[in-house]
Amino acid sequence: MGCDGGTIPKRHELVKGPRKVEKVDKNAELVAQWYYCTLSQEKLSRPIVACELGRLYNKDAVIEFLLDKSSDKAPMAAASHIKGIKNVIELNLTDNPAWNGDKGNTKGDKYDDIQCARFICPVVGLEMNGRHRFCFLKKCGCVFSERALKEIKAEVCHKCGGPFQEEDLIILNGTKEDVEVLKKRMEDRRLKSKLEKKSKKSKAAESVSQADTTEDAPGPSKVKPGKEDVSINSGEKRQIVFSKSTEVNESSSSSGKASKSSSGSTKRSITASERKSEAYRSIFTSHCSAKRSKEESSNWIIHTAYYF
């Protein structure tokens, strides 16, 4: 107070020499990369996706980022290359049976083993905690360690059995050199897809234009029949009409004869039925012998609602 005793110098003023740069804790960096979402900084939880540069995200965070179209949206360097949901791949991860999660440390008085990871390699069994290099396939999303690829060399996925190429392999949380290689592949892939789309559009436009030209072009001339053809055709039509009329008359006459013959047959059948014996006719209920007299018939009483 009052600057009566002078000022007390600090240590960096007394000690001469280059100042040491503080190093980032490697364990903390690994935990941030392999246990937390790169976009929302929340714990990774299924469904987990990865971009074409090998960074891990929660799928919900990516969807929220893509749906946010507000002008106040902060630019995210970690997700600037993600233009749509097709730019991320959902990962097919294998659970670690030795991982208990946060069940054992509910009060915060227990030591958390950072080295114990939630997921492991399905082939070798290495834990996905950042100590070992892991990769995934772009086609199927299966995740396994790089050691598994070196020990078991195959052109088929070790987990699902799907075929893959070297370009389909994407390293998770790789070094700067790995990220540069993956970025170049991503740009080449997107440029190729754009060129393919343009070629398809141009082909479709050409096909439409060709169809229009074929419709507008004059086709083969259709020769109309002259007067002579019309006269010939009319003569043929008259002959046909005449033949048809004769056929109709013949059919009507034949139908008349048939009707007459049918009426004669019905009369004959009626006379034959009349000649049948009374014994044969008494079998049926329509015969007079089958009918009862009033004395033989019973008296029926009809009950109405007013009877009771």
Short mmCIF file of C-alpha atoms in Angstrom, two decimals:
data_model
loop_
_atom_site.label_atom_id
_atom_site.label_comp_id
_atom_site.label_asym_id
_atom_site.label_seq_id
_atom_site.Cartn_x
_atom_site.Cartn_y
_atom_site.Cartn_z
CA MET A 1 0.00 0.00 0.00
CA GLY A 2 1.42 3.37 -0.98
CA CYS A 3 4.40 1.75 -2.76
CA ASP A 4 6.60 2.36 0.27
CA GLY A 5 8.47 -0.93 0.15
CA GLY A 6 8.72 -1.44 -3.61
CA THR A 7 7.27 -4.29 -5.67
CA ILE A 8 7.95 -7.99 -5.22
CA PRO A 9 9.31 -9.55 -8.44
CA LYS A 10 7.76 -12.73 -9.81
CA ARG A 11 9.61 -15.94 -10.57
CA HIS A 12 9.60 -15.62 -14.38
CA GLU A 13 11.18 -12.17 -13.99
CA LEU A 14 14.04 -13.52 -11.88
CA VAL A 15 14.71 -16.76 -13.75
CA LYS A 16 16.11 -16.16 -17.20
CA GLY A 17 15.74 -18.58 -20.07
CA PRO A 18 13.06 -19.92 -22.42
CA ARG A 19 9.67 -20.43 -20.86
CA LYS A 20 8.44 -24.01 -20.86
CA VAL A 21 5.29 -24.72 -22.77
CA GLU A 22 2.69 -26.63 -20.81
CA LYS A 23 2.07 -30.07 -22.28
CA VAL A 24 -1.38 -31.45 -22.76
CA ASP A 25 -2.14 -34.54 -20.74
CA LYS A 26 -2.24 -37.46 -23.17
CA ASN A 27 -4.72 -39.42 -21.09
CA ALA A 28 -7.15 -36.51 -21.03
CA GLU A 29 -6.79 -36.07 -24.78
CA LEU A 30 -7.44 -39.76 -25.44
CA VAL A 31 -10.49 -39.72 -23.19
CA ALA A 32 -11.89 -36.68 -25.04
CA GLN A 33 -11.41 -38.35 -28.43
CA TRP A 34 -12.63 -41.89 -27.65
CA TYR A 35 -15.24 -41.39 -24.93
CA TYR A 36 -16.97 -38.12 -25.89
CA CYS A 37 -18.77 -36.77 -28.98
CA THR A 38 -16.63 -34.44 -31.08
CA LEU A 39 -19.57 -32.15 -31.79
CA SER A 40 -21.61 -31.94 -28.57
CA GLN A 41 -18.83 -32.92 -26.08
CA GLU A 42 -21.23 -35.40 -24.46
CA LYS A 43 -20.53 -39.04 -23.68
CA LEU A 44 -20.77 -41.34 -26.65
CA SER A 45 -23.95 -43.40 -26.66
CA ARG A 46 -25.50 -45.57 -29.30
CA PRO A 47 -26.18 -44.94 -32.13
CA ILE A 48 -22.58 -43.79 -32.71
CA VAL A 49 -21.48 -42.53 -36.13
CA ALA A 50 -18.16 -41.58 -37.68
CA CYS A 51 -17.33 -39.11 -40.43
CA GLU A 52 -15.06 -39.66 -43.43
CA LEU A 53 -12.14 -38.18 -41.44
CA GLY A 54 -12.48 -40.76 -38.64
CA ARG A 55 -14.05 -38.64 -35.90
CA LEU A 56 -16.68 -40.03 -33.53
CA TYR A 57 -20.10 -38.43 -33.01
CA ASN A 58 -23.46 -39.12 -31.46
CA LYS A 59 -26.00 -39.50 -34.23
CA ASP A 60 -28.51 -37.29 -32.42
CA ALA A 61 -25.97 -34.45 -32.24
CA VAL A 62 -25.25 -34.68 -35.97
CA ILE A 63 -28.96 -34.62 -36.84
CA GLU A 64 -29.54 -31.57 -34.61
CA PHE A 65 -26.57 -29.84 -36.22
CA LEU A 66 -27.91 -30.48 -39.73
CA LEU A 67 -31.46 -29.41 -38.85
CA ASP A 68 -30.34 -26.15 -37.27
CA LYS A 69 -30.71 -23.61 -40.09
CA SER A 70 -30.71 -20.48 -37.91
CA SER A 71 -28.47 -17.53 -38.70
CA ASP A 72 -27.08 -17.55 -35.13
CA LYS A 73 -25.62 -21.02 -35.68
CA ALA A 74 -22.00 -21.07 -34.58
CA PRO A 75 -19.57 -22.46 -37.18
CA MET A 76 -18.24 -25.83 -36.06
CA ALA A 77 -14.80 -26.75 -37.39
CA ALA A 78 -15.33 -30.34 -36.26
CA ALA A 79 -18.43 -30.73 -38.45
CA SER A 80 -17.84 -28.26 -41.29
CA HIS A 81 -17.27 -31.12 -43.76
CA ILE A 82 -20.57 -32.82 -42.87
CA LYS A 83 -23.16 -31.58 -45.37
CA GLY A 84 -25.75 -34.31 -44.89
CA ILE A 85 -26.54 -37.49 -43.03
CA LYS A 86 -24.99 -39.48 -45.91
CA ASN A 87 -21.57 -38.08 -44.96
CA VAL A 88 -21.54 -40.11 -41.72
CA ILE A 89 -21.56 -43.89 -41.24
CA GLU A 90 -23.23 -45.68 -38.34
CA LEU A 91 -20.69 -47.91 -36.60
CA ASN A 92 -21.17 -51.60 -35.84
CA LEU A 93 -19.36 -51.83 -32.48
CA THR A 94 -18.60 -54.82 -30.23
CA ASP A 95 -19.30 -54.42 -26.50
CA ASN A 96 -16.61 -55.09 -23.92
CA PRO A 97 -17.82 -57.70 -21.38
CA ALA A 98 -15.46 -56.28 -18.70
CA TRP A 99 -16.95 -52.78 -18.85
CA ASN A 100 -19.37 -51.96 -16.04
CA GLY A 101 -20.06 -48.36 -16.95
CA ASP A 102 -21.05 -45.90 -14.22
CA LYS A 103 -22.89 -48.48 -12.11
CA GLY A 104 -20.07 -49.02 -9.62
CA ASN A 105 -19.28 -45.33 -9.05
CA THR A 106 -22.63 -43.84 -8.13
CA LYS A 107 -21.31 -41.79 -5.17
CA GLY A 108 -18.09 -40.65 -6.81
CA ASP A 109 -15.88 -42.31 -4.18
CA LYS A 110 -14.51 -45.05 -6.43
CA TYR A 111 -11.60 -45.00 -8.85
CA ASP A 112 -12.56 -45.01 -12.53
CA ASP A 113 -10.32 -47.08 -14.76
CA ILE A 114 -9.80 -44.93 -17.84
CA GLN A 115 -8.03 -47.75 -19.67
CA CYS A 116 -11.14 -49.94 -19.57
CA ALA A 117 -13.06 -49.14 -22.75
CA ARG A 118 -16.67 -49.76 -23.60
CA PHE A 119 -15.90 -51.43 -26.95
CA ILE A 120 -13.31 -53.95 -28.10
CA CYS A 121 -12.00 -55.48 -31.30
CA PRO A 122 -14.08 -58.57 -32.19
CA VAL A 123 -11.06 -60.35 -33.73
CA VAL A 124 -8.11 -59.72 -31.38
CA GLY A 125 -9.94 -58.45 -28.29
CA LEU A 126 -8.04 -55.15 -27.88
CA GLU A 127 -9.90 -52.39 -26.08
CA MET A 128 -10.86 -49.27 -28.04
CA ASN A 129 -9.36 -46.74 -25.61
CA GLY A 130 -6.92 -44.89 -27.89
CA ARG A 131 -3.87 -46.98 -27.02
CA HIS A 132 -4.29 -49.03 -30.18
CA ARG A 133 -5.17 -47.95 -33.69
CA PHE A 134 -8.71 -48.80 -34.77
CA CYS A 135 -10.43 -48.47 -38.13
CA PHE A 136 -13.83 -49.13 -39.69
CA LEU A 137 -15.18 -50.03 -43.10
CA LYS A 138 -17.15 -47.42 -45.00
CA LYS A 139 -19.51 -49.97 -46.60
CA CYS A 140 -20.68 -51.94 -43.55
CA GLY A 141 -19.49 -49.81 -40.58
CA CYS A 142 -17.78 -52.71 -38.77
CA VAL A 143 -15.02 -51.61 -36.36
CA PHE A 144 -11.87 -53.62 -35.59
CA SER A 145 -8.23 -52.97 -34.72
CA GLU A 146 -5.45 -52.40 -37.21
CA ARG A 147 -3.56 -55.34 -35.71
CA ALA A 148 -6.35 -57.66 -36.79
CA LEU A 149 -5.87 -56.52 -40.40
CA LYS A 150 -2.14 -57.18 -40.22
CA GLU A 151 -2.43 -60.58 -38.57
CA ILE A 152 -5.37 -61.84 -40.63
CA LYS A 153 -4.99 -60.50 -44.14
CA ALA A 154 -8.19 -60.87 -46.12
CA GLU A 155 -10.32 -58.96 -48.59
CA VAL A 156 -13.45 -59.75 -46.61
CA CYS A 157 -14.71 -58.08 -43.41
CA HIS A 158 -13.76 -60.08 -40.31
CA LYS A 159 -17.13 -59.45 -38.67
CA CYS A 160 -19.87 -59.46 -41.31
CA GLY A 161 -18.04 -61.11 -44.22
CA GLY A 162 -18.68 -58.32 -46.73
CA PRO A 163 -16.04 -57.56 -49.40
CA PHE A 164 -14.03 -54.35 -49.11
CA GLN A 165 -11.11 -52.51 -50.70
CA GLU A 166 -8.26 -50.51 -49.23
CA GLU A 167 -10.04 -47.24 -50.01
CA ASP A 168 -12.97 -48.30 -47.80
CA LEU A 169 -10.78 -48.38 -44.67
CA ILE A 170 -11.03 -45.27 -42.48
CA ILE A 171 -8.81 -44.90 -39.40
CA LEU A 172 -10.51 -43.65 -36.25
CA ASN A 173 -8.90 -40.61 -34.55
CA GLY A 174 -5.76 -40.93 -36.65
CA THR A 175 -2.71 -38.67 -36.81
CA LYS A 176 -2.44 -35.50 -38.90
CA GLU A 177 -0.96 -37.47 -41.80
CA ASP A 178 -3.85 -39.94 -41.65
CA VAL A 179 -6.38 -37.09 -41.60
CA GLU A 180 -4.77 -35.47 -44.65
CA VAL A 181 -4.92 -38.73 -46.62
CA LEU A 182 -8.56 -39.26 -45.63
CA LYS A 183 -9.43 -35.68 -46.53
CA LYS A 184 -7.95 -36.09 -50.00
CA ARG A 185 -9.89 -39.33 -50.51
CA MET A 186 -13.08 -37.60 -49.35
CA GLU A 187 -12.63 -34.72 -51.81
CA ASP A 188 -11.90 -37.12 -54.69
CA ARG A 189 -14.93 -39.22 -53.83
CA ARG A 190 -17.26 -36.21 -53.71
CA LEU A 191 -15.90 -34.81 -56.96
CA LYS A 192 -16.43 -38.17 -58.65
CA SER A 193 -20.03 -38.36 -57.41
CA LYS A 194 -20.73 -34.82 -58.73
CA LEU A 195 -19.36 -35.72 -62.16
CA GLU A 196 -21.48 -38.87 -62.26
CA LYS A 197 -24.61 -36.88 -61.39
CA LYS A 198 -23.85 -34.33 -64.11
CA SER A 199 -23.31 -37.08 -66.68
CA LYS A 200 -26.61 -38.72 -65.72
CA LYS A 201 -28.46 -35.40 -66.04
CA SER A 202 -26.90 -34.72 -69.45
CA LYS A 203 -27.85 -38.20 -70.68
CA ALA A 204 -31.41 -37.72 -69.47
CA ALA A 205 -31.63 -34.34 -71.24
CA GLU A 206 -30.28 -35.85 -74.47
CA SER A 207 -32.81 -38.68 -74.35
CA VAL A 208 -35.66 -36.19 -73.84
CA SER A 209 -34.47 -34.01 -76.73
CA GLN A 210 -34.19 -37.05 -79.01
CA ALA A 211 -37.73 -38.09 -78.12
CA ASP A 212 -39.01 -34.59 -78.94
CA THR A 213 -37.22 -34.57 -82.31
CA THR A 214 -38.67 -37.97 -83.24
CA GLU A 215 -42.18 -36.75 -82.41
CA ASP A 216 -41.76 -33.54 -84.45
CA ALA A 217 -40.16 -35.25 -87.45
CA PRO A 218 -42.58 -36.13 -90.35
CA GLY A 219 -43.31 -39.82 -90.51
CA PRO A 220 -44.11 -41.99 -93.54
CA SER A 221 -46.87 -40.52 -95.73
CA LYS A 222 -50.17 -42.29 -95.47
CA VAL A 223 -51.76 -42.66 -98.95
CA LYS A 224 -55.51 -42.09 -98.88
CA PRO A 225 -57.66 -44.32 -101.05
CA GLY A 226 -58.93 -42.72 -104.30
CA LYS A 227 -62.39 -42.70 -105.86
CA GLU A 228 -61.78 -45.95 -107.68
CA ASP A 229 -60.85 -47.72 -104.46
CA VAL A 230 -63.90 -46.26 -102.78
CA SER A 231 -66.15 -47.54 -105.58
CA ILE A 232 -64.61 -51.00 -105.37
CA ASN A 233 -64.93 -51.06 -101.60
CA SER A 234 -68.54 -49.84 -101.79
CA GLY A 235 -69.37 -52.67 -104.25
CA GLU A 236 -67.86 -55.19 -101.89
CA LYS A 237 -69.84 -53.72 -99.00
CA ARG A 238 -73.08 -53.96 -100.96
CA GLN A 239 -72.40 -57.58 -101.75
CA ILE A 240 -71.67 -58.26 -98.13
CA VAL A 241 -74.85 -56.52 -97.00
CA PHE A 242 -76.86 -58.50 -99.52
CA SER A 243 -75.36 -61.75 -98.33
CA LYS A 244 -76.02 -60.79 -94.73
CA SER A 245 -79.66 -59.97 -95.43
CA THR A 246 -80.13 -63.34 -97.10
CA GLU A 247 -78.55 -65.03 -94.13
CA VAL A 248 -80.88 -63.14 -91.77
CA ASN A 249 -83.93 -64.15 -93.76
CA GLU A 250 -82.81 -67.75 -93.81
CA SER A 251 -82.18 -67.68 -90.08
CA SER A 252 -85.59 -66.10 -89.39
CA SER A 253 -87.34 -68.71 -91.52
CA SER A 254 -85.46 -71.50 -89.80
CA SER A 255 -86.34 -70.03 -86.40
CA GLY A 256 -90.02 -69.85 -87.41
CA LYS A 257 -89.96 -73.48 -88.43
CA ALA A 258 -88.28 -74.39 -85.18
CA SER A 259 -90.90 -72.51 -83.17
CA LYS A 260 -93.68 -74.29 -85.03
CA SER A 261 -92.05 -77.63 -84.44
CA SER A 262 -91.58 -76.84 -80.77
CA SER A 263 -95.25 -75.84 -80.34
CA GLY A 264 -96.28 -79.12 -81.99
CA SER A 265 -94.05 -81.08 -79.65
CA THR A 266 -95.55 -79.36 -76.57
CA LYS A 267 -99.06 -80.24 -77.71
CA ARG A 268 -98.05 -83.82 -78.20
CA SER A 269 -96.47 -83.95 -74.72
CA ILE A 270 -99.68 -82.55 -73.16
CA THR A 271 -101.84 -85.18 -74.82
CA ALA A 272 -99.46 -87.89 -73.71
CA SER A 273 -99.60 -86.71 -70.10
CA GLU A 274 -103.39 -86.72 -70.19
CA ARG A 275 -103.37 -90.30 -71.31
CA LYS A 276 -101.40 -91.41 -68.25
CA SER A 277 -103.17 -93.64 -65.78
CA GLU A 278 -104.86 -92.38 -62.65
CA ALA A 279 -102.66 -94.65 -60.50
CA TYR A 280 -99.52 -92.81 -61.60
CA ARG A 281 -101.13 -89.40 -61.05
CA SER A 282 -102.38 -90.35 -57.56
CA ILE A 283 -98.77 -90.52 -56.34
CA PHE A 284 -98.44 -86.73 -56.38
CA THR A 285 -99.95 -84.34 -53.81
CA SER A 286 -101.67 -82.36 -56.54
CA HIS A 287 -104.16 -85.24 -57.05
CA CYS A 288 -107.66 -84.86 -55.68
CA SER A 289 -107.28 -87.99 -53.53
CA ALA A 290 -104.42 -86.38 -51.57
CA LYS A 291 -106.60 -83.46 -50.44
CA ARG A 292 -108.36 -83.75 -47.03
CA SER A 293 -111.91 -82.83 -46.30
CA LYS A 294 -112.94 -80.23 -43.75
CA GLU A 295 -113.92 -82.92 -41.26
CA GLU A 296 -110.52 -84.62 -41.41
CA SER A 297 -108.54 -81.41 -41.11
CA SER A 298 -107.73 -80.26 -37.57
CA ASN A 299 -108.76 -76.95 -36.05
CA TRP A 300 -105.85 -74.56 -35.45
CA ILE A 301 -105.95 -71.86 -32.82
CA ILE A 302 -103.92 -68.75 -33.45
CA HIS A 303 -102.74 -67.04 -30.28
CA THR A 304 -102.33 -63.30 -30.44
CA ALA A 305 -100.82 -60.87 -27.94
CA TYR A 306 -104.28 -60.10 -26.57
CA TYR A 307 -104.97 -63.76 -25.66
CA PHE A 308 -102.94 -63.57 -22.50
#
